[in-house]
Coordinates of C-alpha atoms and ligand atoms in Angstrom, one line a residue:
X1083 CA -11.0 6.9 2.3
X1084 CA -12.8 6.5 -0.9
X1085 CA -12.8 2.9 -2.2
X1086 CA -10.4 2.5 -5.1
X1087 CA -12.0 1.6 -8.3
X1088 CA -10.0 0.0 -11.1
X1089 CA -11.8 1.3 -14.2
X1090 CA -9.8 2.4 -17.2
X1091 CA -9.4 6.0 -18.0
X1092 CA -8.0 7.9 -20.9
X1093 CA -5.1 10.1 -20.2
X1094 CA -4.9 12.9 -22.8
X1095 CA -3.1 15.5 -20.7
X1096 CA 0.0 17.3 -21.8
X1097 CA 3.3 16.2 -20.1
X1098 CA 3.3 19.4 -18.0
X1099 CA -0.3 18.8 -16.9
X1100 CA 0.3 15.1 -16.1
X1101 CA 3.4 16.1 -14.1
X1102 CA 1.5 18.7 -12.1
X1103 CA -1.3 16.2 -11.4
X1104 CA 1.3 13.6 -10.3
X1105 CA 2.5 16.1 -7.8
X1106 CA -1.0 16.5 -6.4
X1107 CA -1.6 12.9 -5.7
X1108 CA 1.8 12.5 -3.8
X1109 CA 3.4 10.2 -6.2
X1110 CA 6.3 12.6 -6.4
X1111 CA 8.8 13.2 -3.7
X1112 CA 9.1 16.3 -1.6
X1113 CA 12.3 18.3 -1.9
X1114 CA 15.4 18.0 0.1
X1115 CA 17.7 21.0 -0.5
X1116 CA 21.0 20.4 1.2
X1117 CA 23.2 21.7 -1.6
X1118 CA 24.0 18.4 -3.2
X1119 CA 25.4 18.6 -6.7
X1120 CA 22.8 16.4 -8.5
X1121 CA 19.1 16.1 -8.3
X1122 CA 16.8 13.1 -8.2
X1123 CA 13.1 13.1 -9.1
X1124 CA 11.2 10.0 -8.1
X1125 CA 7.6 8.9 -8.7
X1126 CA 6.1 5.9 -6.9
X1127 CA 3.3 3.7 -8.1
X1128 CA 1.5 0.7 -6.6
X1129 CA 1.4 -0.3 -2.9
X1130 CA 2.6 1.4 0.2
X1131 CA 5.7 -0.8 0.2
X1132 CA 6.8 0.8 -3.0
X1133 CA 6.4 4.3 -1.5
X1134 CA 8.4 3.1 1.5
X1135 CA 11.1 1.7 -0.8
X1136 CA 11.4 5.1 -2.5
X1137 CA 12.3 6.6 0.9
X1138 CA 15.1 4.0 1.1
X1139 CA 16.2 4.7 -2.4
X1140 CA 16.3 8.4 -1.7
X1141 CA 18.5 7.8 1.3
X1142 CA 20.9 5.7 -0.7
X1143 CA 21.0 8.3 -3.4
X1144 CA 21.5 11.1 -0.8
X1145 CA 24.7 9.4 0.4
X1146 CA 25.7 9.4 -3.3
X1147 CA 25.4 13.2 -3.7
X1148 CA 21.7 13.6 -4.7
X1149 CA 19.1 15.9 -3.3
X1150 CA 15.5 15.1 -4.3
X1151 CA 13.4 17.5 -6.3
X1152 CA 9.7 17.8 -7.0
X1153 CA 10.3 19.3 -10.4
X1154 CA 11.1 16.8 -13.1
X1155 CA 12.7 19.5 -15.4
X1156 CA 15.4 20.2 -12.7
X1157 CA 16.3 16.5 -12.3
X1158 CA 19.5 14.9 -13.3
X1159 CA 18.1 11.5 -12.6
X1160 CA 14.4 10.4 -12.9
X1161 CA 13.2 7.2 -11.2
X1162 CA 9.8 5.6 -11.7
X1163 CA 9.3 3.1 -8.9
X1164 CA 6.8 0.8 -10.6
X1165 CA 4.0 -1.7 -10.0
X1166 CA 3.0 -4.8 -12.0
X1167 CA 0.0 -5.9 -10.0
X1168 CA -2.5 -5.4 -12.9
X1169 CA -2.0 -4.8 -16.6
X1170 CA -3.2 -1.2 -16.1
X1171 CA -0.5 -0.5 -13.6
X1172 CA 2.1 -1.3 -16.2
X1173 CA 0.3 0.6 -19.0
X1174 CA 0.2 3.7 -16.7
X1175 CA 4.0 3.6 -16.4
X1176 CA 4.6 3.1 -20.1
X1177 CA 2.4 6.1 -20.8
X1178 CA 4.3 8.1 -18.3
X1179 CA 7.6 7.2 -20.0
X1180 CA 6.1 8.6 -23.2
X1181 CA 5.5 11.9 -21.4
X1182 CA 9.0 11.8 -19.8
X1183 CA 10.5 11.5 -23.2
X1184 CA 9.4 15.1 -23.7
X1185 CA 11.6 16.3 -20.9
X1186 CA 14.5 14.0 -21.9
X1187 CA 14.4 15.5 -25.4
X1188 CA 14.9 19.0 -23.8
X1189 CA 17.6 17.7 -21.5
X1190 CA 19.3 14.6 -23.2
X1191 CA 21.7 14.0 -20.3
X1192 CA 18.8 13.2 -18.0
X1193 CA 19.1 9.6 -16.7
X1194 CA 15.9 7.6 -16.6
X1195 CA 15.6 4.6 -14.3
X1196 CA 12.8 2.0 -13.8
X1197 CA 12.8 0.6 -10.3
X1198 CA 10.4 -1.8 -8.5
X1199 CA 8.2 -4.6 -9.6
X1200 CA 8.0 -3.9 -13.3
X1201 CA 11.8 -3.7 -13.4
X1202 CA 11.9 -7.1 -11.7
X1203 CA 9.3 -8.7 -14.0
X1204 CA 10.5 -7.4 -17.3
X1205 CA 14.3 -7.3 -16.5
X1206 CA 16.6 -6.2 -19.3
X1207 CA 13.9 -6.5 -22.0
X1208 CA 12.6 -3.2 -20.6
X1209 CA 15.8 -1.6 -22.1
X1210 CA 14.8 -2.9 -25.5
X1211 CA 11.1 -2.1 -25.2
X1212 CA 11.5 1.4 -23.8
X1213 CA 14.4 3.1 -25.5
X1214 CA 14.7 6.1 -23.1
X1215 CA 15.3 3.9 -20.1
X1216 CA 19.0 3.8 -19.0
X1217 CA 18.7 1.8 -15.8
X1218 CA 16.6 -1.2 -14.6
X1219 CA 16.8 -2.0 -10.9
X1220 CA 14.8 -4.6 -8.9
X1221 CA 13.5 -4.1 -5.4
X1222 CA 16.3 -6.0 -3.7
X1223 CA 19.1 -4.3 -5.6
X1224 CA 18.9 -0.7 -4.4
X1225 CA 22.2 -0.8 -2.5
X1226 CA 23.8 -1.3 -5.9
X1227 CA 22.4 2.0 -7.2
X1228 CA 25.7 4.0 -6.7
X1229 CA 27.5 1.5 -9.0
X1230 CA 24.7 1.4 -11.5
X1231 CA 24.6 5.2 -11.7
X1232 CA 28.3 5.4 -12.3
X1233 CA 28.0 2.8 -15.1
X1234 CA 25.3 5.0 -16.7
X1235 CA 27.5 8.0 -16.1
X1236 CA 30.2 6.1 -18.1
X1237 CA 27.8 5.8 -21.0
X1238 CA 26.4 2.3 -20.5
X1239 CA 23.0 1.0 -19.7
X1240 CA 22.8 -0.8 -16.4
X1241 CA 20.6 -3.6 -14.9
X1242 CA 20.5 -5.3 -11.6
X1243 CA 17.4 -7.4 -10.8
X1244 CA 18.9 -10.0 -8.4
X1245 CA 16.5 -11.0 -5.7
X1246 CA 17.8 -11.7 -2.3
X1247 CA 16.8 -14.0 0.6
X1248 CA 18.2 -11.7 3.2
X1249 CA 17.9 -8.0 2.1
X1250 CA 15.6 -6.0 4.4
X1251 CA 17.5 -2.6 4.2
X1252 CA 17.3 -2.8 8.0
X1253 CA 20.2 -0.4 8.6
X1254 CA 19.1 2.3 6.1
X1255 CA 17.5 5.4 7.5
X1256 CA 14.7 6.3 5.1
X1257 CA 14.3 9.9 4.0
X1258 CA 10.6 10.6 4.8
X1259 CA 9.4 11.9 1.4
X1260 CA 5.8 11.0 1.3
X1261 CA 5.0 12.0 4.8
X1262 CA 2.7 14.7 6.2
X1263 CA 5.0 14.8 9.3
X1264 CA 2.2 13.1 11.3
X1265 CA 2.1 9.5 10.0
X1266 CA 4.9 7.3 8.6
X1267 CA 5.4 3.8 7.3
X1268 CA 7.9 1.2 8.3
X1269 CA 8.5 -1.9 6.3
X1270 CA 8.8 -4.9 8.6
X1271 CA 9.3 -7.6 6.1
X1272 CA 9.8 -8.1 2.3
X1273 CA 8.6 -10.5 -0.3
X1274 CA 5.8 -13.1 -0.1
X1275 CA 5.8 -16.9 0.1
X1276 CA 2.0 -17.3 -0.5
X1277 CA 1.7 -17.9 -4.3
X1278 CA -1.9 -16.8 -4.7
X1279 CA -2.5 -17.9 -8.2
X1280 CA -3.5 -14.5 -9.6
X1281 CA -0.6 -12.6 -8.1
X1282 CA 2.7 -11.4 -9.5
X1283 CA 4.2 -10.2 -6.1
X1284 CA 6.1 -13.5 -5.2
X1285 CA 7.8 -13.1 -8.6
X1286 CA 8.6 -9.4 -8.3
X1287 CA 9.5 -9.3 -4.7
X1288 CA 11.0 -12.7 -4.0
X1289 CA 10.9 -14.8 -0.9
X1290 CA 9.4 -13.6 2.4
X1291 CA 11.9 -12.4 5.0
X1292 CA 11.4 -10.5 8.2
X1293 CA 13.4 -7.6 9.4
X1294 CA 15.3 -7.4 12.6
X1295 CA 12.7 -6.5 15.3
X1296 CA 15.1 -4.2 17.1
X1297 CA 15.8 -2.2 14.0
X1298 CA 12.1 -1.7 13.6
X1299 CA 11.7 -0.6 17.2
X1300 CA 14.6 1.8 16.7
X1301 CA 13.0 3.3 13.6
X1302 CA 9.7 3.7 15.4
X1303 CA 11.5 5.3 18.4
X1304 CA 13.2 7.8 16.0
X1305 CA 9.7 8.7 14.6
X1306 CA 8.4 9.3 18.2
X1307 CA 11.4 11.6 18.8
X1308 CA 10.7 13.5 15.6
X1309 CA 7.1 14.2 16.7
X1310 CA 5.3 11.6 14.5
X1311 CA 2.0 10.5 15.9
X1312 CA 1.2 7.4 13.8
X1313 CA 3.2 4.5 12.4
X1314 CA 2.0 1.8 10.0
X1315 CA 3.9 -1.5 10.0
X1316 CA 4.0 -2.8 6.4
X1317 CA 4.2 -6.2 4.8
X1318 CA 2.4 -8.3 2.2
X1319 CA 1.4 -10.6 5.0
X1320 CA 2.2 -9.1 8.4
X1321 CA 0.8 -12.1 10.4
X1322 CA 3.6 -14.3 9.2
X1323 CA 6.3 -11.9 10.5
X1324 CA 8.8 -14.0 12.3
X1325 CA 12.3 -12.9 13.4
X1326 CA 14.9 -14.7 15.4
X1327 CA 18.2 -13.4 16.7
X1328 CA 21.3 -15.2 15.2
X1329 CA 21.7 -17.4 18.2
X1330 CA 18.0 -18.0 18.2
X1331 CA 17.7 -17.1 21.9
X1332 CA 15.2 -14.4 20.9
X1333 CA 12.2 -15.0 18.7
X1334 CA 9.6 -12.4 17.9
X1335 CA 6.2 -13.0 16.1
X1336 CA 3.9 -10.3 14.8
X1337 CA 1.8 -10.0 18.0
X1338 CA 5.0 -9.5 20.0
X1339 CA 6.4 -7.0 17.5
X1340 CA 3.1 -5.1 17.7
X1341 CA 3.4 -4.9 21.4
X1342 CA 7.0 -3.8 21.3
X1343 CA 6.1 -0.9 19.0
X1344 CA 2.9 0.0 20.9
X1345 CA 4.8 0.3 24.2
X1346 CA 7.1 3.0 22.8
X1347 CA 4.6 5.8 23.4
X1348 CA 0.9 5.9 24.4
X1349 CA 0.4 8.9 22.0
X1350 CA 1.9 7.1 19.0
X1351 CA -0.9 5.3 17.1
X1352 CA 0.1 2.0 15.6
X1353 CA -1.5 0.5 12.4
X1354 CA -0.5 -2.4 10.2
X1355 CA -1.2 -3.8 6.8
X1356 CA -1.9 -6.3 5.3
X1357 CA -3.4 -9.1 7.3
X1358 CA -3.8 -12.5 5.7
X1359 CA -7.0 -14.4 6.7
X1360 CA -5.2 -17.7 6.9
X1361 CA -2.6 -16.3 9.3
X1362 CA -4.2 -13.7 11.6
X1363 CA -4.2 -15.1 15.1
X1364 CA -6.3 -14.4 18.2
X1365 CA -3.0 -13.4 19.9
X1366 CA -2.8 -10.5 17.5
X1367 CA -6.4 -9.6 18.2
X1368 CA -5.9 -9.7 22.0
X1369 CA -2.7 -7.6 21.6
X1370 CA -4.8 -5.0 19.7
X1371 CA -7.4 -5.0 22.5
X1372 CA -4.7 -4.6 25.2
X1373 CA -3.3 -1.3 23.8
X1374 CA -5.4 1.7 23.3
X1375 CA -2.9 3.1 20.8
X1376 CA -3.1 0.1 18.4
X1377 CA -5.9 1.2 16.0
X1378 CA -9.0 -1.0 15.9
X1379 CA -8.9 -1.5 12.2
X1380 CA -7.9 -4.5 10.1
X1381 CA -7.4 -4.8 6.3
X1382 CA -8.3 -8.4 5.7
X1383 CA -8.6 -9.0 2.0
X1384 CA -11.1 -11.7 1.1
X1385 CA -10.7 -11.6 -2.7
X1386 CA -13.9 -13.8 -3.2
X1387 CA -16.7 -15.1 -1.1
X1388 CA -16.9 -18.5 -2.8
X1389 CA -14.9 -21.5 -1.5
X1390 CA -14.3 -23.0 -5.0
X1391 CA -12.9 -19.7 -6.4
X1392 CA -10.8 -19.2 -3.3
X1393 CA -9.3 -22.6 -3.9
X1394 CA -8.5 -21.8 -7.5
X1395 CA -7.0 -18.6 -6.2
X1396 CA -4.8 -20.7 -3.9
X1397 CA -5.7 -18.5 -1.0
X1398 CA -5.6 -21.5 1.4
X1399 CA -8.8 -20.6 3.3
X1400 CA -12.4 -21.0 2.4
X1401 CA -15.5 -19.0 3.0
X1402 CA -16.2 -20.4 6.5
X1403 CA -12.6 -20.0 7.7
X1404 CA -12.8 -16.4 6.6
X1405 CA -16.1 -15.8 8.3
X1406 CA -14.7 -17.5 11.4
X1407 CA -11.9 -14.9 11.5
X1408 CA -14.4 -12.1 11.1
X1409 CA -16.5 -13.5 13.9
X1410 CA -13.3 -13.6 16.1
X1411 CA -12.6 -10.0 15.3
X1412 CA -16.1 -9.0 16.3
X1413 CA -16.0 -11.1 19.4
X1414 CA -12.6 -9.9 20.7
X1415 CA -12.6 -6.3 19.4
X1416 CA -16.3 -5.6 19.1
X1417 CA -18.6 -4.3 16.4
X1418 CA -16.8 -1.0 16.1
X1419 CA -13.5 -2.5 14.8
X1420 CA -13.1 -1.4 11.2
X1421 CA -12.6 -4.1 8.6
X1422 CA -11.7 -3.5 4.9
X1423 CA -11.1 -5.9 2.0
X1424 CA -9.7 -6.3 -1.5
X1425 CA -12.0 -8.0 -4.0
X1426 CA -11.4 -9.5 -7.4
X1427 CA -14.3 -9.7 -9.8
X1428 CA -14.4 -12.3 -12.6
X1429 CA -11.6 -14.6 -11.7
X1430 CA -11.1 -17.6 -14.1
X1431 CA -14.3 -19.7 -14.4
X1432 CA -16.2 -17.7 -11.7
X1433 CA -19.9 -18.3 -12.2
X1434 CA -22.8 -15.9 -11.6
X1435 CA -23.7 -17.8 -8.4
X1436 CA -20.1 -17.7 -7.2
X1437 CA -20.1 -14.0 -7.8
X1438 CA -23.3 -13.8 -5.7
X1439 CA -21.4 -15.4 -2.9
X1440 CA -18.9 -12.5 -2.9
X1441 CA -21.9 -10.1 -2.6
X1442 CA -23.4 -12.1 0.3
X1443 CA -20.0 -12.3 2.1
X1444 CA -19.9 -8.5 1.9
X1445 CA -23.4 -8.3 3.3
X1446 CA -22.4 -10.4 6.2
X1447 CA -19.1 -8.7 7.0
X1448 CA -20.2 -5.1 6.4
X1449 CA -16.8 -3.8 5.3
X1450 CA -16.0 -0.2 6.1
X1451 CA -14.5 0.0 2.7
X1452 CA -12.8 -2.1 0.0
X1453 CA -10.4 -1.9 -2.8
X1454 CA -12.1 -3.5 -5.8
X1455 CA -10.7 -4.8 -9.1
X1456 CA -11.6 -7.0 -12.0
X1457 CA -9.2 -9.9 -12.6
X1458 CA -6.3 -9.0 -14.8
X1459 CA -4.2 -12.0 -16.0
X1460 CA -0.5 -11.6 -15.2
X1461 CA 2.1 -13.5 -17.2
X1462 CA 4.0 -16.2 -15.4
X1463 CA 1.5 -16.5 -12.5
X1464 CA 0.0 -19.9 -11.6
X1465 CA -3.4 -18.8 -13.0
X1466 CA -1.9 -17.6 -16.3
X1467 CA -0.2 -21.0 -16.7
X1468 CA -3.0 -23.3 -15.5
X1469 CA -6.4 -21.5 -15.7
X1470 CA -8.3 -19.9 -18.6
X1471 CA -9.1 -16.2 -18.2
X1472 CA -12.6 -17.0 -19.6
X1473 CA -14.9 -14.4 -18.0
X1474 CA -15.6 -11.9 -20.7
X1475 CA -14.4 -8.3 -20.0
X1476 CA -17.9 -6.9 -20.0
X1477 CA -19.1 -9.5 -17.5
X1478 CA -16.0 -8.7 -15.2
X1479 CA -16.9 -5.0 -15.4
X1480 CA -20.6 -5.6 -14.6
X1481 CA -19.7 -7.8 -11.6
X1482 CA -17.2 -5.3 -10.4
X1483 CA -19.9 -2.6 -10.7
X1484 CA -22.2 -4.7 -8.5
X1485 CA -19.4 -5.2 -6.0
X1486 CA -18.7 -1.5 -5.9
X1487 CA -22.5 -0.8 -5.4
X1488 CA -22.6 -3.3 -2.6
X1489 CA -19.6 -1.7 -1.0
X1490 CA -21.2 1.7 -1.2
X1491 CA -24.2 0.3 0.6
X1492 CA -22.0 -1.2 3.3
X1493 CA -19.8 1.9 3.7
X1494 CA -22.9 4.0 4.2
X1495 CA -24.4 1.6 6.7
X1496 CA -21.1 1.6 8.7
X1497 CA -20.6 5.3 8.5
X1498 CA -24.2 5.9 9.7
X1499 CA -23.4 4.0 12.9
X1500 CA -20.7 6.6 13.5
X1501 CA -23.1 9.5 13.4
X1502 CA -24.1 10.9 16.8
X1503 CA -20.9 9.6 18.4
X1504 CA -17.6 11.1 19.6
X1505 CA -14.5 10.1 17.7
X1506 CA -10.8 10.7 18.5
X1507 CA -9.3 12.1 15.4
X1508 CA -5.6 12.5 14.5
X1509 CA -5.3 15.6 12.3
X1510 CA -3.3 15.1 9.1
X1511 CA -3.9 18.5 7.5
X1512 CA -6.4 20.8 5.8
X1513 CA -9.4 19.2 4.1
X1514 CA -9.1 19.0 0.3
X1515 CA -11.9 21.6 -0.1
X1516 CA -11.1 24.3 2.4
X1517 CA -8.3 25.6 4.6
X1518 CA -11.0 26.5 7.2
X1519 CA -11.5 22.7 7.8
X1520 CA -9.2 20.0 9.0
X1521 CA -9.0 16.4 7.9
X1522 CA -7.9 13.5 10.0
X1523 CA -8.7 9.9 10.6
X1524 CA -10.4 8.1 13.5
X1525 CA -9.2 4.9 15.1
X1526 CA -11.0 2.9 12.4
X1527 CA -9.1 4.7 9.6
X1528 CA -12.1 6.7 8.4
X1529 CA -11.6 10.3 7.2
X1530 CA -13.2 12.9 9.4
X1531 CA -13.7 16.5 8.4
X1532 CA -14.4 19.4 10.8
X1533 CA -14.1 23.1 11.3
X1534 CA -10.5 23.9 12.3
X1535 CA -11.1 26.3 15.3
X1536 CA -7.7 26.4 17.0
X1537 CA -6.6 22.9 16.1
X1538 CA -3.7 22.0 13.9
X1539 CA -1.9 19.1 12.1
X1540 CA -0.7 16.5 14.6
X1541 CA -3.3 17.2 17.2
X1542 CA -5.6 14.6 18.6
X1543 CA -9.1 16.1 18.6
X1544 CA -12.4 14.8 20.0
X1545 CA -14.9 15.2 17.1
X1546 CA -18.6 14.8 17.5
X1547 CA -19.8 13.3 14.2
X1548 CA -23.1 14.7 12.9
X1549 CA -23.2 13.6 9.3
X1550 CA -21.6 11.3 6.8
X1551 CA -21.2 10.3 3.1
X1552 CA -20.1 7.0 1.6
X1553 CA -16.5 7.9 2.1
X1554 CA -16.3 10.5 4.8
X1555 CA -17.5 11.5 8.3
X1556 CA -18.3 15.1 9.1
X1557 CA -18.4 16.6 12.6
X1558 CA -17.5 19.3 15.1
X1559 CA -14.5 19.5 17.4
X1560 CA -15.4 19.4 21.1
X1561 CA -12.9 21.1 23.4
Ligands
SAH1001 N1 -0.7 -9.1 0.1 C1 -1.9 -8.6 -0.1 C2 -2.3 -8.1 -1.4 C3 -1.3 -7.4 -2.2 S1 -1.8 -7.0 -3.9 C4 -2.9 -9.7 0.2 O1 -2.6 -10.9 0.2 O2 -4.1 -9.4 0.5 C5 -3.2 -6.0 -3.6 C6 -4.5 -6.5 -4.2 O3 -4.4 -6.5 -5.6 C7 -4.8 -7.9 -3.9 O4 -5.4 -8.1 -2.6 C8 -5.8 -8.3 -5.0 O5 -7.1 -8.0 -4.6 C9 -5.4 -7.4 -6.1 N2 -4.7 -8.1 -7.2 C10 -3.6 -8.8 -7.1 N3 -3.3 -9.4 -8.3 C11 -4.4 -9.1 -9.1 C12 -4.7 -9.5 -10.5 N4 -4.0 -10.2 -11.2 N5 -5.9 -9.0 -11.0 C13 -6.7 -8.1 -10.2 N6 -6.4 -7.8 -9.0 C14 -5.3 -8.3 -8.4
SF4_1002 FE1 0.0 -11.7 -3.6 FE2 -1.2 -13.5 -2.1 FE3 1.3 -12.7 -1.5 FE4 -0.8 -11.1 -1.2 S1 -0.5 -13.0 -0.1 S2 1.1 -10.5 -2.1 S3 -2.1 -11.6 -2.9 S4 0.7 -13.8 -3.3
F3S1003 FE1 2.6 -3.5 -7.1 FE2 4.8 -4.6 -6.4 FE3 3.3 -3.5 -4.6 S1 3.4 -5.4 -8.0 S2 1.3 -3.8 -5.4 S3 4.3 -2.4 -6.2 S4 4.6 -5.3 -4.4

């Protein structure tokens, strides 16, 4: 996977071009054609949890008489499931609304809804700011969609942004829209109680709550039965998963849940994201070691390598705690375990030396890849209220560029270690460049490309890797 780089871009495409591009990068749903009378078009932005929520929304809308369509011009209802994590995420959605206006002008009865984190953050003011929006629905209010849609059908605008302490949509059977038929995602919890000072998620997603462990196992079991080969358990902080039965006789923590899912089938790979450095336990690491089908890869966002900055970020760990966790991963799971991170460049008052600490942390850990951003102040967060966003934009961008350069170095080092070795690859489909080549991922979540021979999507293939780039491994299938 290529590291994600958060640099601005200028979007000067036509609405048709932009819609076509959106279809390519899988923001748009696949089609369900079951003869329903109305059609829903849904685009998802932001994190995997949002993509997973869109599958819940589609299921609720299906019960309400909606098929999904991949063609916006055919839609009766258009939903954008939005993200607020950085300013740019919100700007992208506002630009997209501008393009959607073009379709709405051609078809004025088209209903436009904003779902997800931007809906929750901006609430009904979105209706005033963006005139074409008819519906604003927060992440815990999707069960109310049928009522809200009928309000809009009756000629009104509708809003529900109530957050819940209980809602986990545990009983809703998601319609797998964003899936390649090989890997799927299961949300195991919602919300976040962590209050990192830069982060909007606790405000947009509400309090942390864990989903019934048995409903998770049932969902994973259904995926096995449908032929899926990989499941990723999702949460903002999976290590704090904790579920108890009503009479409290049964209690399940994350390590135990992982084990319950891993036991379902030895050929079903299990992944998870995101791990929080303050909460990841040795118990989780030993559970990973115990089961071959739990992938040896951990997304462990550091955010910064400097203890003072980490304290300002309210991450509740310092540099040495983080490094201790990395050492535990290496000691228990070995050097081959993949580790990735998220990094923020130019957080409030970060000095040049503190930025150097981030680079030296990266040198020590040797991340396989990272998602890298410069700090973007979000209204209402602790940092916005208490700290000054005082690192100039050009300094943030320069530091980010240095972080990206460091990551390229680390990714290349890590990928070179993989050359000359055999990897077990789960095939996800054709490579982007050729239908003579297949693309899949190894245990450590790295993309591997090889000539297809007689193999196909969903196969596990032993691939001997003979070359690599910063983002990809290349090899040959060995029968
Ligand atoms: N729950 C995950 C992160 C979810 S948000 C965790 O705790 O690691 C994904 C990433 O976006 C964060 O890890 C952080 O690196 C980045 N991010 C969040 N808020 C940001 C902000 N205000 N500016 C820049 N990056 C931000
Ligand atoms: Fe945001 Fe921190 Fe929660 Fe992650 S753990 S979602 S960064 S508040
Ligand atoms: Fe974005 Fe909300 Fe996810 S802010 S990153 S979509 S939880």
